[in-house]
Short mmCIF file of C-alpha atoms in Angstrom, two decimals:
data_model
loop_
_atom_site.label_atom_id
_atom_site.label_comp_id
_atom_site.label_asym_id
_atom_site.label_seq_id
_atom_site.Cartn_x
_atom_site.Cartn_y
_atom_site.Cartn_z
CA UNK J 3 13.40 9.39 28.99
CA UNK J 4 14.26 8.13 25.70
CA UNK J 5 14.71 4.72 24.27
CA UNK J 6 17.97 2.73 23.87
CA UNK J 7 17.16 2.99 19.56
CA UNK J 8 16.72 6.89 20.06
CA UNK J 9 13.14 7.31 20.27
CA UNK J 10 11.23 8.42 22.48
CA UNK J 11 8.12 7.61 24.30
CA UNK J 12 5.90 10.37 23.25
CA UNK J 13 2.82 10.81 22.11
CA UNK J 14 4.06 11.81 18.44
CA UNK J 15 6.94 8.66 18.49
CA UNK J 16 6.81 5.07 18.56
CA UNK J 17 7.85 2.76 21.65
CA UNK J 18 10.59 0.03 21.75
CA UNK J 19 8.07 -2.61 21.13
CA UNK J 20 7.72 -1.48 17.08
CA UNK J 21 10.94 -1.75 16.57
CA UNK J 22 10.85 -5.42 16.03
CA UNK J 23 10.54 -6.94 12.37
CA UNK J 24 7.57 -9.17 13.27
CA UNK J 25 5.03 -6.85 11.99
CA UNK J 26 7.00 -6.26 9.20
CA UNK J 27 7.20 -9.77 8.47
CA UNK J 28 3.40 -10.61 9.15
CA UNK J 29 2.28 -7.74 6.79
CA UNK J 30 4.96 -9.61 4.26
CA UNK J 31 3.39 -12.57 5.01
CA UNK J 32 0.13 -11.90 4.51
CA UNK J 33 0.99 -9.85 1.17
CA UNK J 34 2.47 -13.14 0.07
CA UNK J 35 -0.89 -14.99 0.61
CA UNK J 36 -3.57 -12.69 -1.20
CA UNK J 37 -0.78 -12.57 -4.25
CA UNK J 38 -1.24 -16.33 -4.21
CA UNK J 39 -4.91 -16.20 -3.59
CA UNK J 40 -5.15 -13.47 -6.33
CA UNK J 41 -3.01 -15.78 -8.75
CA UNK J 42 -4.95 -18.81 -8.15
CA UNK J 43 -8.59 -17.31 -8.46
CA UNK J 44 -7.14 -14.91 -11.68
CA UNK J 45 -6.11 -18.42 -13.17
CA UNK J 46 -8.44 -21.29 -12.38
CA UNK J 47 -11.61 -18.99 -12.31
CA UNK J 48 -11.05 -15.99 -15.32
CA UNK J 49 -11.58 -17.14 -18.75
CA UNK J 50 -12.85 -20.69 -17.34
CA UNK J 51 -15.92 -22.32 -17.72
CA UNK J 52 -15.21 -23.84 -14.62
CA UNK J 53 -12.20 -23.81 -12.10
CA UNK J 54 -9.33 -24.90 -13.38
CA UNK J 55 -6.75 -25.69 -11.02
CA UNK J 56 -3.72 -26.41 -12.67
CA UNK J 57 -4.27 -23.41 -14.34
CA UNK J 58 -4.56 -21.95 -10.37
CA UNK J 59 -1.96 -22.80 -9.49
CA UNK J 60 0.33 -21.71 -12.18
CA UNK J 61 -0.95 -18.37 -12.27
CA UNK J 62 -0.12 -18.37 -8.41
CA UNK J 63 2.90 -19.00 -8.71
CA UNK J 64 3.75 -16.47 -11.31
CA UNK J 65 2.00 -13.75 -8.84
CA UNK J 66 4.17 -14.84 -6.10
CA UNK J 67 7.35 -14.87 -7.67
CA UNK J 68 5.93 -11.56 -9.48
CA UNK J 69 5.85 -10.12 -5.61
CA UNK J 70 9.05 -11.36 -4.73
CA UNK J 71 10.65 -9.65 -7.05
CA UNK J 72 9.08 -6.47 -6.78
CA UNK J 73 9.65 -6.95 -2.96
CA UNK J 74 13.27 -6.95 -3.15
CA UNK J 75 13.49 -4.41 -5.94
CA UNK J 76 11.88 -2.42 -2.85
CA UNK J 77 13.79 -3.37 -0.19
CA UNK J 78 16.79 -2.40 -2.30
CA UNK J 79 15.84 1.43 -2.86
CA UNK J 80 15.06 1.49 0.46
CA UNK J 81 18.01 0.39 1.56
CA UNK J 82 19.86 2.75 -0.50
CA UNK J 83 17.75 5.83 0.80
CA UNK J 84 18.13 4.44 4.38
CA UNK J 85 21.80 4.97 3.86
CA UNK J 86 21.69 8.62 3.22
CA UNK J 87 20.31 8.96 6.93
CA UNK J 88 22.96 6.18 8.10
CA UNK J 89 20.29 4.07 9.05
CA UNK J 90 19.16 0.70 8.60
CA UNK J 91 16.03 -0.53 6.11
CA UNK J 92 13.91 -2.07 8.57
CA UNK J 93 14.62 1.43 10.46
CA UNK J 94 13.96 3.82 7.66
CA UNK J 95 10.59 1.77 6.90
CA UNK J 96 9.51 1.59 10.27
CA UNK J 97 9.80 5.96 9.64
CA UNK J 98 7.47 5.65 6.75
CA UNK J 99 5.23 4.03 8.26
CA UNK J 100 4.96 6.14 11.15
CA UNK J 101 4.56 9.12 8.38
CA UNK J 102 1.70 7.11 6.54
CA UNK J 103 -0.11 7.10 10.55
CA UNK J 104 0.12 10.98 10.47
CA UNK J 105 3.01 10.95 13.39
CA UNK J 106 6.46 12.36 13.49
CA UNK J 107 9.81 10.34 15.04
CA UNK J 108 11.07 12.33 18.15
CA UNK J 109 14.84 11.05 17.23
CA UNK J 110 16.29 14.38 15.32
CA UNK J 111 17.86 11.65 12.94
CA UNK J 112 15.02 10.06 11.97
CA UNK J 113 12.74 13.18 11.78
CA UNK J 114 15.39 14.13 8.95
CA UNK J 115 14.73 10.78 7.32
CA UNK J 116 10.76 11.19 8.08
CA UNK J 117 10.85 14.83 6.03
CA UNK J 118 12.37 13.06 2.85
CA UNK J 119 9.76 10.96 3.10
CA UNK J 120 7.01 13.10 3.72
CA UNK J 121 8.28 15.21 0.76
CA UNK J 122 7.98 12.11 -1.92
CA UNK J 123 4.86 11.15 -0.59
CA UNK J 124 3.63 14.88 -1.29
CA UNK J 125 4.90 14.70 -4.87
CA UNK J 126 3.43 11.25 -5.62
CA UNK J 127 0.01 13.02 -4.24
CA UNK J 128 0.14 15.46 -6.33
CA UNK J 129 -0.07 13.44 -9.58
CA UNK J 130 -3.60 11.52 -8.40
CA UNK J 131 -6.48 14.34 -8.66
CA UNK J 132 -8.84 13.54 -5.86
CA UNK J 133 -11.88 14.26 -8.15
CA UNK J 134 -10.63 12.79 -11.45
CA UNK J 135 -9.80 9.44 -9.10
CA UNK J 136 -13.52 9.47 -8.13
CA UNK J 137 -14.71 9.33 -11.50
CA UNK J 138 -12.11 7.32 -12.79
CA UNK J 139 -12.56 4.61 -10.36
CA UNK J 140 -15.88 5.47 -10.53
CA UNK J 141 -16.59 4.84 -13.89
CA UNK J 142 -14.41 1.43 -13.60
CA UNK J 143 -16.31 0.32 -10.86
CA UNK J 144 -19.83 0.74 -12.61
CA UNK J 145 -18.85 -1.36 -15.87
CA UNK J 146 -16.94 -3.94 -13.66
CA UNK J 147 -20.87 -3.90 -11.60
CA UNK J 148 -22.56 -4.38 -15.46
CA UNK J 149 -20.52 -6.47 -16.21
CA UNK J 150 -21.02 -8.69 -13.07
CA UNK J 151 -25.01 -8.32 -13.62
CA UNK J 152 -24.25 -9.88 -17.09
CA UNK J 153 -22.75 -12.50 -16.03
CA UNK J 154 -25.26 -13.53 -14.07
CA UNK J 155 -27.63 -13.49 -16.08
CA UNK J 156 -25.33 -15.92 -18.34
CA UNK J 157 -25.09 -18.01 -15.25
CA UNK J 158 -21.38 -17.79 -14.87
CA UNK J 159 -21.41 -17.31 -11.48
CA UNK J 160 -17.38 -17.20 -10.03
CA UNK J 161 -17.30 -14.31 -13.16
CA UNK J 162 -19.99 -12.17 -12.09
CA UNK J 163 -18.53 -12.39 -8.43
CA UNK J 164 -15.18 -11.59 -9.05
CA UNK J 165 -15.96 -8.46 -10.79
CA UNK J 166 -18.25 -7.73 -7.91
CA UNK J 167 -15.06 -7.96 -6.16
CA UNK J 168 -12.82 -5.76 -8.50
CA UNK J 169 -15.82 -3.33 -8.22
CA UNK J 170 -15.73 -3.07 -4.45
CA UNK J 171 -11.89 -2.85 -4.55
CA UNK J 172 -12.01 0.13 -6.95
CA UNK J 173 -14.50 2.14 -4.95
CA UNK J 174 -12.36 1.65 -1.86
CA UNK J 175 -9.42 2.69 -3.62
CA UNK J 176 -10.52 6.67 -3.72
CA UNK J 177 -11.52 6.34 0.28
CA UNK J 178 -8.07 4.79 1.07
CA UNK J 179 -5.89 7.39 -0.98
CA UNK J 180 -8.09 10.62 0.83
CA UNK J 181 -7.03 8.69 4.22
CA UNK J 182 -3.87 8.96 3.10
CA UNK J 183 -3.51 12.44 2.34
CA UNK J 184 -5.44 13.70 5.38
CA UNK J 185 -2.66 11.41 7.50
CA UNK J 186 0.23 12.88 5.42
CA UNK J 187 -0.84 16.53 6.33
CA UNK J 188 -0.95 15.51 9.91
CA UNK J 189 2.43 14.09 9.70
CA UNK J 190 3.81 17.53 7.85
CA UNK J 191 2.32 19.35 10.77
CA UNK J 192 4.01 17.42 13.10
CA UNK J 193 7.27 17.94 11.28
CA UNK J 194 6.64 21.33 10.82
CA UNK J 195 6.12 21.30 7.10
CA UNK J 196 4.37 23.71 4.91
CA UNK J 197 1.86 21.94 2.72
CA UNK J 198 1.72 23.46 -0.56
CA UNK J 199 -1.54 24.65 -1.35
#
C-alpha cells in the first residue's frame, strides 16, 4: 500500500521515515562544521610558523559564510527546478538523493522529477574522464606527498600533515566519483533509461 506522501514501500522507493528534514539538516550541519574546521586550520596553520588563531578564526568565518551563501544559492535552483514537478525542495532533494543511491521513486511524479535528474547528472559525468581524473588527481596527490616529505624534513610539521591530508583527499576523490557513476547507471536502469555509451 502506498504512503500518505505518494511513495511507496518498495524495495526501489523510500519509506515515510526519510521524508523528514532531520537528515537533511544533520548533513547541513555537519557541512557547516568541516567548512569551519577547514577555515580555521587553512588560516592559523598555512603560511604560519606556528598556529595562529586569530588568523583561525577569521579564515573560518569567511569559509562559513562562503558556504552559506553557496548553500542558499543551491537551495534556490532547487527550488526553482522543484517547481517544474510541483513539488517542494526538501522533496525534489530527497529524489536526488535517492538517484545518487542508485534507486528509483515509485510515485509516477517524482520518477518524472528523478529522470531530470538522472539526465544532468549524466551530462555533468560526461565532462570528468575517468582516466584523465586518475592521473590528474594522481599527479596532484604525488607533489602534495613531496611536498609533505619536504616539509618534514624542514621540521614544519602541521605543513607536511596537512598536505598529507590534501593528498589523501585527492586520491579518494577518483574512488568517490566511479561510485557515483556505477550508482547513477543503477538508478537509469531502474528508471528505465538508456545510458549512452
Amino acid at each position: 500500500m502506498a504512503e500518505a506522501g505518494g511513495a511507496g514501500r518498495g524495495g526501489t522507493g523510500y519509506s515515510r521515515s526519510d521524508t523528514g528534514h532531520r537528515p537533511l539538516v544533520g548533513k547541513a550541519l555537519a557541512v557547516l562544521a568541516a567548512a569551519a574546521a577547514a577555515g580555521f586550520a587553512a588560516g592559523a596553520v598555512i603560511g604560519e610558523e606556528k598556529v595562529n588563531a586569530s588568523a583561525g578564526l577569521y579564515s573560518a568565518a569567511a569559509f562559513v559564510l562562503l558556504f552559506l551563501a553557496a548553500m542558499a544559492g543551491v537551495w534556490w535552483w532547487n527550488r526553482r527546478r522543484a517547481a517544474r514537478f510541483g513539488m517542494s525542495a526538501g522533496r525534489y532533494l530527497r529524489v536526488g538523493r535517492l538517484v545518487q543511491r542508485g534507486k528509483a521513486p515509485d510515485d509516477p511524479a517524482e520518477r518524472e522529477a528523478a529522470v531530470d535528474i538522472a539526465v544532468r547528472m549524466r551530462r555533468s559525468a560526461a565532462f570528468h574522464h575517468p582516466r584523465l581524473m586518475w592521473w590528474l588527481m594522481g599527479g596532484v596527490a604525488l607533489l602534495m606527498s613531496l611536498s609533505a616529505v619536504l616539509h618534514f624534513v624542514d621540521g614544519v610539521y602541521p605543513r607536511g600533515w596537512g598536505n598529507l591530508l590534501l593528498a589523501g583527499m585527492f586520491m579518494v576523490s577518483p574512488l568517490r566519483m566511479e561510485r557515483g557513476r556505477r550508482r547513477l547507471a543503477a538508478a537509469e536502469r531502474a528508471l528505465g533509461i538508456t545510458a549512452p555509451a
